[in-house]
Coordinates of C-alpha atoms in Angstrom, one line a residue:
M25 CA -13.6 -9.6 18.9
A26 CA -15.5 -6.9 17.1
N27 CA -14.3 -6.1 13.6
A28 CA -13.2 -2.6 13.0
A29 CA -14.7 -0.7 10.2
Y30 CA -12.2 0.4 7.6
P31 CA -12.7 4.2 7.1
C32 CA -13.0 5.3 3.6
D33 CA -12.7 9.0 4.4
E34 CA -9.2 10.3 4.6
L35 CA -8.0 12.2 7.6
S36 CA -6.0 15.3 6.9
N37 CA -2.3 14.5 6.6
S38 CA -1.2 18.1 6.4
D39 CA -1.6 18.8 10.1
N40 CA 1.5 17.8 12.1
S41 CA -0.5 17.2 15.2
L42 CA -2.3 13.9 16.0
M43 CA -5.9 14.9 16.8
S44 CA -8.4 12.6 18.4
V45 CA -10.7 11.0 16.0
E46 CA -13.3 10.3 18.7
G47 CA -13.1 13.7 20.3
G48 CA -12.4 12.4 23.8
N49 CA -8.6 12.3 23.7
A50 CA -6.2 14.9 22.1
W51 CA -3.2 13.5 20.4
K52 CA -0.1 15.6 19.8
K53 CA 2.9 14.5 17.9
E54 CA 5.9 15.7 19.9
Q55 CA 9.1 16.9 18.4
V56 CA 12.1 14.5 18.5
H57 CA 14.6 15.4 21.2
K58 CA 17.9 13.5 21.1
E59 CA 18.7 14.4 24.7
E60 CA 16.5 12.8 27.3
D61 CA 16.5 13.8 31.0
W62 CA 18.7 10.8 31.8
G63 CA 21.5 11.9 29.5
Q64 CA 22.2 11.4 25.8
A65 CA 23.1 8.0 24.6
R66 CA 26.8 7.7 23.9
G67 CA 26.5 5.1 21.2
T68 CA 24.0 3.5 18.8
D69 CA 23.4 0.2 17.1
S70 CA 25.4 -1.0 14.2
L71 CA 24.5 -3.5 11.5
G72 CA 27.5 -5.4 10.2
S73 CA 28.1 -8.8 8.7
D74 CA 27.6 -10.5 12.1
Y75 CA 25.1 -7.7 12.8
G76 CA 25.9 -7.6 16.5
S77 CA 24.0 -4.7 18.0
Y78 CA 25.3 -2.8 21.0
E79 CA 23.9 0.4 22.5
D80 CA 25.5 2.4 25.3
D81 CA 22.5 3.6 27.3
G82 CA 23.7 6.7 28.9
F83 CA 26.0 6.6 31.9
I84 CA 28.4 3.7 32.7
F85 CA 28.2 3.4 36.4
S86 CA 31.3 2.7 38.5
K87 CA 31.3 -0.2 40.8
Y88 CA 30.7 2.2 43.7
L89 CA 27.6 3.6 42.1
Q90 CA 26.4 0.2 41.2
Q91 CA 26.8 -1.0 44.8
E92 CA 25.0 2.1 46.0
R93 CA 22.1 1.4 43.7
Q94 CA 22.0 -2.2 44.9
L95 CA 21.8 -1.1 48.5
Q96 CA 19.0 1.3 47.6
A97 CA 17.1 -1.5 46.0
I98 CA 17.7 -3.9 48.8
L99 CA 17.0 -1.6 51.7
G100 CA 13.9 0.2 50.3
Y101 CA 10.7 -0.5 48.6
G102 CA 11.6 2.0 45.9
L103 CA 12.4 -0.9 43.6
F104 CA 8.8 -1.0 42.6
D105 CA 8.3 2.8 42.1
N106 CA 8.8 2.6 38.4
L107 CA 6.8 -0.2 36.9
R108 CA 7.7 0.5 33.3
F109 CA 10.7 -1.2 31.8
D110 CA 12.6 -1.1 28.5
V111 CA 14.5 -3.9 26.8
F112 CA 17.6 -2.4 25.3
S113 CA 21.2 -3.3 24.9
P114 CA 23.6 -2.8 27.9
A115 CA 26.8 -0.9 28.0
L116 CA 29.5 -3.4 27.1
E117 CA 32.7 -1.6 28.0
S118 CA 35.0 -4.4 26.8
C119 CA 33.4 -4.5 23.3
M120 CA 32.8 -0.8 22.6
D121 CA 36.2 -0.4 20.8
E122 CA 35.2 -3.1 18.4
I123 CA 31.8 -1.6 17.4
A124 CA 31.4 1.2 14.9
D125 CA 29.4 4.2 15.9
I126 CA 27.0 4.6 13.0
S127 CA 25.7 7.9 14.2
E128 CA 28.9 9.8 13.2
T129 CA 28.6 9.4 9.4
S130 CA 26.7 7.1 7.1
S131 CA 29.9 6.3 5.2
R132 CA 31.3 4.4 8.2
I133 CA 28.4 1.9 7.9
Q134 CA 30.0 0.2 4.9
D135 CA 33.1 -0.4 7.0
V136 CA 31.2 -2.5 9.5
V137 CA 30.7 -5.6 7.3
T138 CA 33.4 -8.0 8.4
P139 CA 32.1 -10.9 10.5
E140 CA 33.2 -10.8 14.1
K141 CA 34.0 -14.1 15.7
E142 CA 31.3 -15.2 18.1
K143 CA 32.1 -14.2 21.7
R144 CA 31.4 -17.5 23.4
Y145 CA 32.3 -16.8 27.0
P146 CA 32.7 -13.1 27.7
Q147 CA 32.3 -11.3 31.0
S148 CA 29.9 -12.5 33.7
L149 CA 26.2 -11.6 33.8
A150 CA 26.6 -9.4 36.9
S151 CA 29.8 -7.6 35.9
L152 CA 28.2 -6.3 32.7
Q153 CA 25.4 -4.5 34.6
L154 CA 22.9 -5.9 32.1
L155 CA 20.2 -6.4 34.6
T156 CA 20.2 -2.9 36.2
S157 CA 20.1 -1.3 32.8
H158 CA 16.5 -2.7 32.3
G159 CA 15.2 -0.4 35.0
R160 CA 15.1 2.7 32.8
G161 CA 11.7 3.7 31.5
F162 CA 10.3 3.5 28.0
K163 CA 10.5 7.3 27.7
R164 CA 13.9 7.0 26.1
L165 CA 12.3 6.5 22.7
N166 CA 13.2 9.3 20.3
G167 CA 9.7 10.6 19.7
G168 CA 6.3 11.3 21.2
R169 CA 4.0 8.9 22.9
I170 CA 0.8 8.3 21.0
I171 CA -1.0 6.5 23.8
E172 CA 0.2 7.3 27.3
P173 CA 1.3 4.3 29.3
S174 CA -1.5 3.2 31.6
S175 CA -1.3 2.5 35.2
E176 CA -2.8 -0.9 34.7
S177 CA 0.2 -2.7 36.0
I178 CA 0.2 -0.6 39.1
C179 CA -3.6 -1.0 39.6
M180 CA -3.2 -4.7 39.1
K181 CA -0.5 -4.9 41.7
E182 CA -2.7 -3.0 44.2
S183 CA -5.9 -5.0 43.5
I184 CA -4.7 -8.5 43.0
H185 CA -1.1 -8.2 44.1
R186 CA 0.3 -9.5 40.8
L187 CA 3.5 -8.1 39.2
S188 CA 4.0 -8.4 35.5
T189 CA 6.5 -10.9 34.1
V190 CA 9.0 -8.1 33.3
E191 CA 8.6 -6.6 36.8
I192 CA 9.3 -10.1 38.3
M193 CA 12.5 -10.3 36.1
K194 CA 13.6 -6.8 37.2
V195 CA 13.3 -7.8 40.9
A196 CA 15.1 -11.0 40.2
G197 CA 17.9 -9.1 38.4
Q198 CA 18.4 -6.9 41.4
R199 CA 18.5 -10.0 43.7
F200 CA 21.0 -11.7 41.4
I201 CA 23.3 -8.8 41.5
Q202 CA 23.0 -8.8 45.3
S203 CA 23.8 -12.5 45.5
F204 CA 26.8 -12.0 43.2
S205 CA 28.2 -9.2 45.4
E206 CA 27.8 -11.4 48.4
K207 CA 29.5 -14.3 46.6
V208 CA 26.7 -16.8 47.0
D209 CA 24.9 -18.7 44.3
V210 CA 21.4 -17.4 44.9
V211 CA 20.2 -15.4 47.9
P212 CA 17.5 -17.5 49.6
L213 CA 14.2 -15.7 49.2
L214 CA 11.5 -18.0 50.5
N215 CA 13.7 -18.8 53.5
N216 CA 14.1 -15.1 54.2
P217 CA 10.5 -13.8 54.3
F218 CA 11.4 -10.7 56.3
D219 CA 13.4 -9.1 53.5
I220 CA 11.8 -5.6 53.5
S221 CA 12.4 -5.1 49.8
F222 CA 9.9 -7.9 49.2
S223 CA 7.2 -6.9 51.6
G224 CA 3.7 -6.9 50.1
I225 CA 4.3 -9.4 47.3
S226 CA 2.7 -12.8 47.2
K227 CA 4.3 -16.2 47.8
E228 CA 3.8 -17.0 44.1
E229 CA 5.6 -13.9 43.1
M230 CA 8.5 -14.8 45.5
E231 CA 8.7 -18.2 43.9
D232 CA 8.8 -16.6 40.4
V233 CA 11.6 -14.2 41.5
E234 CA 13.5 -17.2 42.9
L235 CA 13.0 -19.1 39.7
V236 CA 14.4 -16.3 37.5
D237 CA 17.3 -15.9 40.0
I238 CA 18.1 -19.6 39.6
L239 CA 17.8 -19.3 35.8
L240 CA 20.2 -16.4 35.8
A241 CA 22.6 -18.3 38.0
A242 CA 22.5 -21.2 35.6
A243 CA 23.3 -18.9 32.6
E244 CA 26.1 -17.4 34.6
K245 CA 27.6 -20.9 35.1
V246 CA 27.2 -21.7 31.4
C247 CA 28.9 -18.5 30.6
C248 CA 31.9 -19.5 32.8
Q249 CA 31.8 -23.1 31.5
E250 CA 31.0 -24.5 34.9
F251 CA 28.5 -26.9 33.4
E252 CA 28.1 -29.2 36.4
L253 CA 26.9 -26.4 38.6
A254 CA 24.7 -25.1 35.8
I255 CA 23.0 -28.5 35.5
K256 CA 22.3 -28.4 39.3
F257 CA 20.7 -25.0 38.9
L258 CA 18.6 -26.2 36.0
S259 CA 17.4 -29.1 38.0
R260 CA 16.0 -26.6 40.5
C261 CA 14.4 -24.7 37.6
D262 CA 12.6 -27.9 36.7
R263 CA 10.8 -27.9 40.0
L264 CA 9.6 -24.4 39.7
S265 CA 9.0 -23.9 35.9
S266 CA 6.2 -25.4 33.9
I267 CA 5.0 -25.4 30.3
N268 CA 1.4 -24.9 31.6
G269 CA 2.2 -22.5 34.5
N270 CA 2.1 -18.7 34.7
P271 CA 4.1 -16.7 32.1
V272 CA 7.2 -16.5 34.3
Q273 CA 7.2 -20.3 34.7
R274 CA 6.5 -20.9 31.0
V275 CA 9.3 -18.6 29.7
A276 CA 11.7 -20.0 32.3
Y277 CA 10.8 -23.5 31.2
Y278 CA 11.9 -22.8 27.6
F279 CA 15.0 -20.9 28.5
S280 CA 16.0 -23.7 30.9
E281 CA 15.5 -26.3 28.1
A282 CA 17.6 -24.1 25.8
L283 CA 20.4 -23.9 28.4
R284 CA 20.4 -27.7 28.8
E285 CA 20.7 -28.1 25.0
K286 CA 23.6 -25.7 25.0
I287 CA 25.4 -27.6 27.7
D288 CA 24.9 -30.9 25.9
Q289 CA 26.3 -29.2 22.8
E290 CA 29.4 -28.1 24.7
L291 CA 30.0 -31.3 26.6
K292 CA 29.2 -33.8 23.8
G293 CA 30.2 -31.7 20.8
F294 CA 26.9 -32.4 19.2
K295 CA 25.2 -29.6 17.3
K296 CA 21.6 -29.7 16.2
E297 CA 20.6 -28.3 12.9
F298 CA 18.9 -24.8 13.2
S299 CA 17.9 -24.3 9.6
F300 CA 14.2 -24.8 10.3
D301 CA 11.7 -23.8 7.8
M302 CA 9.6 -21.1 9.5
E303 CA 7.0 -21.1 6.7
Q304 CA 6.4 -24.9 7.1
I305 CA 6.3 -24.6 10.9
V306 CA 3.7 -21.8 10.6
M307 CA 1.6 -23.8 8.1
D308 CA 1.7 -26.9 10.4
A309 CA 0.5 -24.7 13.2
S310 CA -2.0 -22.7 11.2
S311 CA -4.7 -22.9 13.8
A312 CA -2.3 -21.5 16.5
S313 CA -1.2 -18.8 14.1
L314 CA -4.8 -17.8 13.4
A315 CA -5.7 -17.8 17.1
H316 CA -2.6 -15.7 17.8
R317 CA -3.6 -13.1 15.2
Q318 CA -7.2 -12.9 16.5
E319 CA -6.4 -12.8 20.2
V320 CA -3.0 -11.1 20.5
P321 CA -3.0 -7.4 19.4
F322 CA 0.4 -7.0 17.8
C323 CA -0.3 -8.5 14.3
Q324 CA -3.6 -6.7 13.6
V325 CA -2.3 -3.4 14.9
E326 CA 0.7 -3.4 12.6
Q327 CA -1.1 -4.8 9.6
F328 CA -4.0 -2.2 9.7
A329 CA -1.5 0.7 10.0
G330 CA 0.8 -0.7 7.3
I331 CA -2.0 -1.3 4.8
Q332 CA -3.4 2.2 5.4
A333 CA 0.1 3.5 4.5
I334 CA 0.0 1.6 1.2
I335 CA -3.6 2.7 0.4
E336 CA -2.5 6.4 0.7
N337 CA 0.4 5.8 -1.6
V338 CA -1.6 4.1 -4.4
A339 CA -4.6 6.4 -4.1
E340 CA -4.4 7.6 -7.7
A341 CA -3.1 4.3 -9.3
K342 CA -5.3 2.4 -11.7
K343 CA -2.9 -0.6 -11.6
V344 CA -1.5 -1.6 -8.2
H345 CA 1.2 -4.2 -7.8
I346 CA 2.0 -5.5 -4.3
I347 CA 5.1 -7.6 -3.8
D348 CA 4.9 -9.5 -0.5
L349 CA 8.2 -10.8 0.8
G350 CA 7.7 -14.1 2.7
I351 CA 3.9 -14.1 2.4
K352 CA 2.1 -16.0 5.2
C353 CA -1.7 -16.3 5.3
G354 CA -2.0 -13.0 3.3
V355 CA -5.2 -12.0 5.2
Q356 CA -4.1 -8.4 5.4
W357 CA -4.6 -8.0 1.7
T358 CA -8.3 -8.4 2.1
L359 CA -8.2 -5.1 3.8
L360 CA -6.5 -3.5 0.8
M361 CA -9.1 -5.1 -1.5
Q362 CA -12.0 -3.7 0.4
A363 CA -10.4 -0.2 0.4
L364 CA -9.7 -0.3 -3.4
A365 CA -13.1 -1.7 -4.2
S366 CA -14.7 1.3 -2.4
R367 CA -12.8 3.9 -4.5
H368 CA -15.0 6.0 -6.7
E369 CA -12.7 8.8 -7.8
C370 CA -10.2 6.4 -9.4
T371 CA -11.5 3.1 -10.8
L372 CA -9.1 0.2 -10.2
E373 CA -8.1 -1.7 -13.4
L374 CA -6.0 -4.4 -11.7
L375 CA -4.7 -5.4 -8.4
K376 CA -1.7 -7.7 -8.7
I377 CA -0.1 -9.5 -5.8
T378 CA 3.3 -11.2 -6.2
A379 CA 4.2 -13.4 -3.3
V380 CA 7.9 -14.2 -2.7
G381 CA 8.4 -17.4 -0.7
F382 CA 10.3 -20.5 -0.1
S383 CA 7.3 -22.8 0.3
S384 CA 5.1 -23.4 -2.6
S385 CA 2.3 -25.1 -0.7
Q386 CA 1.9 -22.2 1.8
T387 CA 2.0 -19.6 -1.0
E388 CA -0.6 -21.5 -3.1
V389 CA -3.0 -21.7 -0.2
S390 CA -2.7 -18.0 0.4
G391 CA -3.2 -17.3 -3.3
K392 CA -6.3 -19.4 -3.6
R393 CA -7.8 -17.7 -0.5
L394 CA -7.1 -14.2 -1.9
M395 CA -8.4 -15.1 -5.4
G396 CA -11.7 -16.3 -3.9
F397 CA -12.1 -13.1 -1.8
A398 CA -11.4 -10.9 -4.9
Q399 CA -14.0 -12.7 -6.9
S400 CA -16.6 -12.2 -4.2
M401 CA -16.0 -8.5 -4.5
N402 CA -15.8 -8.4 -8.4
L403 CA -12.3 -7.0 -8.1
P404 CA -9.9 -7.3 -11.0
F405 CA -7.1 -9.4 -9.4
S406 CA -4.2 -11.6 -10.3
F407 CA -1.9 -13.5 -8.0
R408 CA 1.6 -14.8 -8.8
A409 CA 3.9 -16.9 -6.7
V410 CA 7.7 -16.5 -7.0
I411 CA 9.1 -19.6 -5.3
I412 CA 12.9 -19.6 -4.7
S413 CA 15.3 -21.8 -2.8
D414 CA 17.8 -19.0 -2.2
I415 CA 17.3 -15.2 -2.1
L416 CA 20.1 -15.0 -4.7
D417 CA 17.8 -16.7 -7.2
L418 CA 15.5 -13.7 -7.1
K419 CA 15.4 -11.7 -10.3
E420 CA 13.6 -8.6 -11.4
D421 CA 12.0 -10.2 -14.5
Q422 CA 10.3 -12.8 -12.2
F423 CA 7.9 -10.0 -11.1
E424 CA 6.5 -9.3 -14.6
L425 CA 6.5 -5.6 -14.0
D426 CA 4.3 -3.2 -16.0
T427 CA 5.4 0.3 -16.6
E428 CA 1.8 1.5 -15.9
E429 CA 1.5 -0.1 -12.5
T430 CA 2.4 1.4 -9.1
V431 CA 4.5 -1.0 -7.1
A432 CA 4.7 -1.4 -3.3
F433 CA 6.8 -3.8 -1.2
Y434 CA 5.6 -5.4 2.0
S435 CA 8.0 -7.1 4.3
E436 CA 6.6 -8.6 7.5
F437 CA 9.3 -10.4 9.6
F438 CA 11.3 -11.3 6.5
I439 CA 14.5 -9.4 6.2
F440 CA 15.8 -10.3 9.7
N441 CA 16.2 -13.9 8.3
L442 CA 19.0 -12.6 6.1
I443 CA 21.1 -10.8 8.8
A444 CA 23.4 -13.8 9.1
Q445 CA 24.0 -13.6 5.3
P446 CA 24.9 -10.0 4.6
D447 CA 25.6 -10.7 0.9
H448 CA 22.1 -12.1 0.6
L449 CA 20.5 -9.1 2.4
D450 CA 22.5 -6.6 0.2
Y451 CA 21.4 -8.5 -2.9
L452 CA 17.8 -8.4 -1.9
M453 CA 17.9 -4.6 -1.3
G454 CA 19.6 -4.1 -4.6
V455 CA 16.8 -5.9 -6.4
I456 CA 14.2 -3.8 -4.5
R457 CA 16.0 -0.6 -5.3
N458 CA 16.1 -1.4 -9.0
I459 CA 12.4 -2.0 -9.0
N460 CA 12.0 1.4 -7.2
P461 CA 8.7 0.9 -5.4
C462 CA 6.6 3.9 -4.4
I463 CA 6.7 2.6 -0.8
M464 CA 8.1 -0.2 1.3
V465 CA 6.4 -1.2 4.5
V466 CA 8.6 -3.0 7.0
T467 CA 7.5 -4.8 10.2
E468 CA 10.3 -6.3 12.4
V469 CA 10.9 -7.4 16.0
E470 CA 12.0 -4.4 18.0
A471 CA 14.6 -6.1 20.2
N472 CA 18.4 -6.4 20.3
L473 CA 18.8 -10.1 20.2
N474 CA 21.9 -10.2 18.0
S475 CA 24.9 -9.6 20.2
P476 CA 27.8 -12.0 19.6
A477 CA 28.1 -12.1 23.4
F478 CA 26.1 -15.0 24.9
V479 CA 25.1 -13.2 28.1
S480 CA 23.9 -10.1 26.3
R481 CA 21.6 -12.2 24.1
F482 CA 20.4 -14.2 27.0
I483 CA 19.3 -11.3 29.2
E484 CA 17.9 -9.3 26.3
G485 CA 15.9 -12.3 25.2
L486 CA 14.7 -13.1 28.7
F487 CA 13.1 -9.7 29.0
F488 CA 11.7 -9.6 25.5
Y489 CA 10.1 -13.1 25.6
G490 CA 9.0 -12.4 29.2
A491 CA 7.0 -9.5 28.0
Y492 CA 5.6 -11.5 25.0
F493 CA 4.6 -14.4 27.2
D494 CA 3.0 -12.0 29.6
C495 CA 0.9 -10.6 26.7
I496 CA -0.1 -14.1 25.6
D497 CA -1.1 -14.9 29.2
A498 CA -3.4 -11.8 29.2
C499 CA -5.0 -12.6 25.9
M500 CA -5.3 -16.4 25.8
E501 CA -6.5 -19.1 28.3
R502 CA -3.8 -20.9 30.3
Y503 CA -4.5 -24.4 28.9
D504 CA -5.5 -23.3 25.4
K505 CA -3.9 -25.7 22.9
N506 CA -3.3 -22.8 20.5
R507 CA -1.6 -20.8 23.2
I508 CA 0.8 -23.7 23.9
N509 CA 1.5 -24.2 20.2
T510 CA 2.1 -20.4 19.8
E511 CA 4.6 -20.5 22.7
K512 CA 6.4 -23.5 21.1
L513 CA 6.8 -21.4 17.9
L514 CA 8.3 -18.6 20.0
N515 CA 10.6 -21.2 21.6
L516 CA 12.3 -21.6 18.2
G517 CA 13.6 -18.1 18.6
I518 CA 14.7 -18.8 22.2
R519 CA 16.6 -21.9 21.2
S520 CA 18.3 -20.0 18.4
L521 CA 19.5 -17.1 20.6
V522 CA 20.6 -19.3 23.5
V523 CA 22.0 -22.5 21.8
A524 CA 23.2 -21.5 18.3
D525 CA 26.6 -19.9 17.6
G526 CA 27.9 -18.0 14.6
N527 CA 26.2 -18.4 11.3
E528 CA 24.0 -21.2 12.8
R529 CA 22.1 -18.5 14.7
R530 CA 19.7 -17.5 12.0
A531 CA 16.9 -16.0 14.1
R532 CA 18.5 -12.6 14.7
H533 CA 16.7 -9.3 15.6
V534 CA 17.9 -5.7 15.8
K535 CA 16.1 -2.5 16.6
I536 CA 14.8 0.2 14.3
D537 CA 17.9 2.4 14.7
V538 CA 20.0 -0.4 13.2
W539 CA 17.7 -0.8 10.2
R540 CA 17.8 2.9 9.7
A541 CA 21.5 2.9 9.4
F542 CA 21.4 -0.1 7.0
F543 CA 18.7 1.3 4.8
S544 CA 20.6 4.5 4.4
R545 CA 23.2 2.6 2.4
F546 CA 20.6 2.2 -0.3
R547 CA 19.4 5.8 -0.2
M548 CA 16.1 5.0 1.5
E549 CA 14.2 7.7 3.2
E550 CA 11.9 7.0 6.2
K551 CA 8.4 8.4 5.7
D552 CA 6.0 9.7 8.3
L553 CA 3.1 7.5 9.2
S554 CA -0.1 9.5 8.6
M555 CA -2.8 10.3 11.1
S556 CA -4.9 7.7 9.3
S557 CA -2.3 4.9 9.9
L558 CA -1.9 5.9 13.5
Y559 CA -5.7 6.0 13.9
Q560 CA -5.9 2.5 12.5
A561 CA -3.3 1.3 15.0
D562 CA -5.2 2.8 17.9
L563 CA -8.5 1.6 16.7
M564 CA -7.3 -2.0 16.6
V565 CA -5.7 -1.8 20.0
K566 CA -9.0 -0.8 21.5
N567 CA -10.6 -4.0 20.1
F568 CA -8.6 -6.1 22.6
A569 CA -9.6 -6.8 26.2
R570 CA -6.2 -5.6 27.6
A571 CA -6.0 -2.6 25.4
R572 CA -4.3 -0.4 28.0
S573 CA -1.4 -2.8 28.3
C574 CA -0.6 -2.6 24.6
T575 CA 1.5 0.5 24.1
L576 CA 1.9 2.5 21.0
D577 CA 4.9 4.8 20.8
M578 CA 6.9 6.7 18.2
N579 CA 10.6 6.2 17.6
G580 CA 11.4 9.0 15.1
K581 CA 8.9 8.2 12.3
S582 CA 8.4 4.6 13.2
L583 CA 5.6 3.1 15.2
I584 CA 6.7 0.9 18.1
V585 CA 4.1 -1.6 19.4
G586 CA 4.9 -2.8 22.9
W587 CA 3.5 -4.6 25.9
M588 CA 3.4 -2.7 29.2
G589 CA 6.2 -0.5 28.0
T590 CA 8.5 -3.2 26.6
P591 CA 9.0 -2.8 22.8
I592 CA 7.8 -5.8 20.8
H593 CA 7.6 -4.8 17.1
S594 CA 8.4 -1.8 14.9
L595 CA 6.5 -0.6 11.8
S596 CA 8.2 1.7 9.4
V597 CA 7.6 3.1 5.9
W598 CA 10.4 3.7 3.4
K599 CA 10.8 5.3 0.0
F600 CA 13.9 5.3 -2.3
L601 CA 15.4 8.7 -3.1

């Protein structure tokens, strides 16, 4: 992959429009409109002690309207008209009275801090209308599209007759609702080749649809505690899924295994420990992580844009102090070093990086790598590791702050780990606020995978990981060892959302709207990403083979990086008032 040159010249930030850097495409930053053409959302996410996130996405359809939509999907080929899908929380009518609406007033956020008992077996999959909700387009983002969604998925369908993983799941969801209304376990698909709603798709696609149908049926039975029937469905999944198959077969394999583990836990009363050390896992799979960073676009897109935002906020600082929460390989800081070393108008006296982590070995490896890079550039640099066993052990004096230095915080997939421990999360934010950095860059998973309701988590997770596995399939070879190890790392999140209950479920993710409400408690203001940052994101996307499938969108002031319209990660920039 070609390396992108890091531009030293600044693009004008005063213009509110996004103008093309290359002259071929004109970018325009659209104004935020709260009301979309499909209707205004009636609710929004909330972040409480259990941090369950619910979102009422427009209209709640009656059973009559739902059946009418099912018939339209079954009797016509219009099911494939809209090939862009979103992953967002469903309308959960039975739970809405228990969830605070954080959009009314910020003072109500502080009331939503009492843990809610895990909803182990709520309504059925079909009755919640979760699957039909995923048919709405990605246009619901509150902001303007930076890069227009491509028609690659449509062209791919026409040229090689291959639907994307999320499209397969959408079709399967419609079929599952059909089978539920007809009171059968799974509507036979391969045995009914004349179903006109499936004309024009390949046999492999039919098999994938049936596989997801069976997986949904198994989850339905687990939800209803009909474990014997669930096991029978999972046995059928085994025949169709594969750890080395296409992305549908792979993601179904891991979800099937997670359902088996959940059944064993329920029947035998045996619970596995979920307090895995993510840093240690990433270090053990360092080659897979490096391959993932080089070949899958998300990481580099977010890091280039985020580092650009930091550069702009420390442009006049002679002493720069970066505090990296949960530092991983730290390779993004080589970008910052290059940019600071090229400054002429303001000579850098010192770049200090303080890495906060729970693993000394991983942090030390990152520090040595950065020290060597800084020396090669003759850059004044110091590295300090703050190793803690618990976030409550973090103290301000551990950072050795200098009144002359400009401090910036960087959090990449870190704070979500504390959602299950609200007191720890509040404590961390209090420490950061006392330090009062000039900027805080936050990258998090953009998905609602934190509902206390099992079925909600399952379906949201299936669509999210389906899109992620689809991206990996497009970027890495099928039998690549690093790809398999990368998917095994993702499986840790799948196991957590499917198997774990209550506080044991540590891998939790919520969307940017939830983080906005939470950060408002600490008087944090979201800042605009500059044209330069957005340019960096677009530049990095174009370096990847399947660039058109990686979508960049704006949700308010935050950048949403997605795959074929499905949100994957969010990048946001914050400043304390």
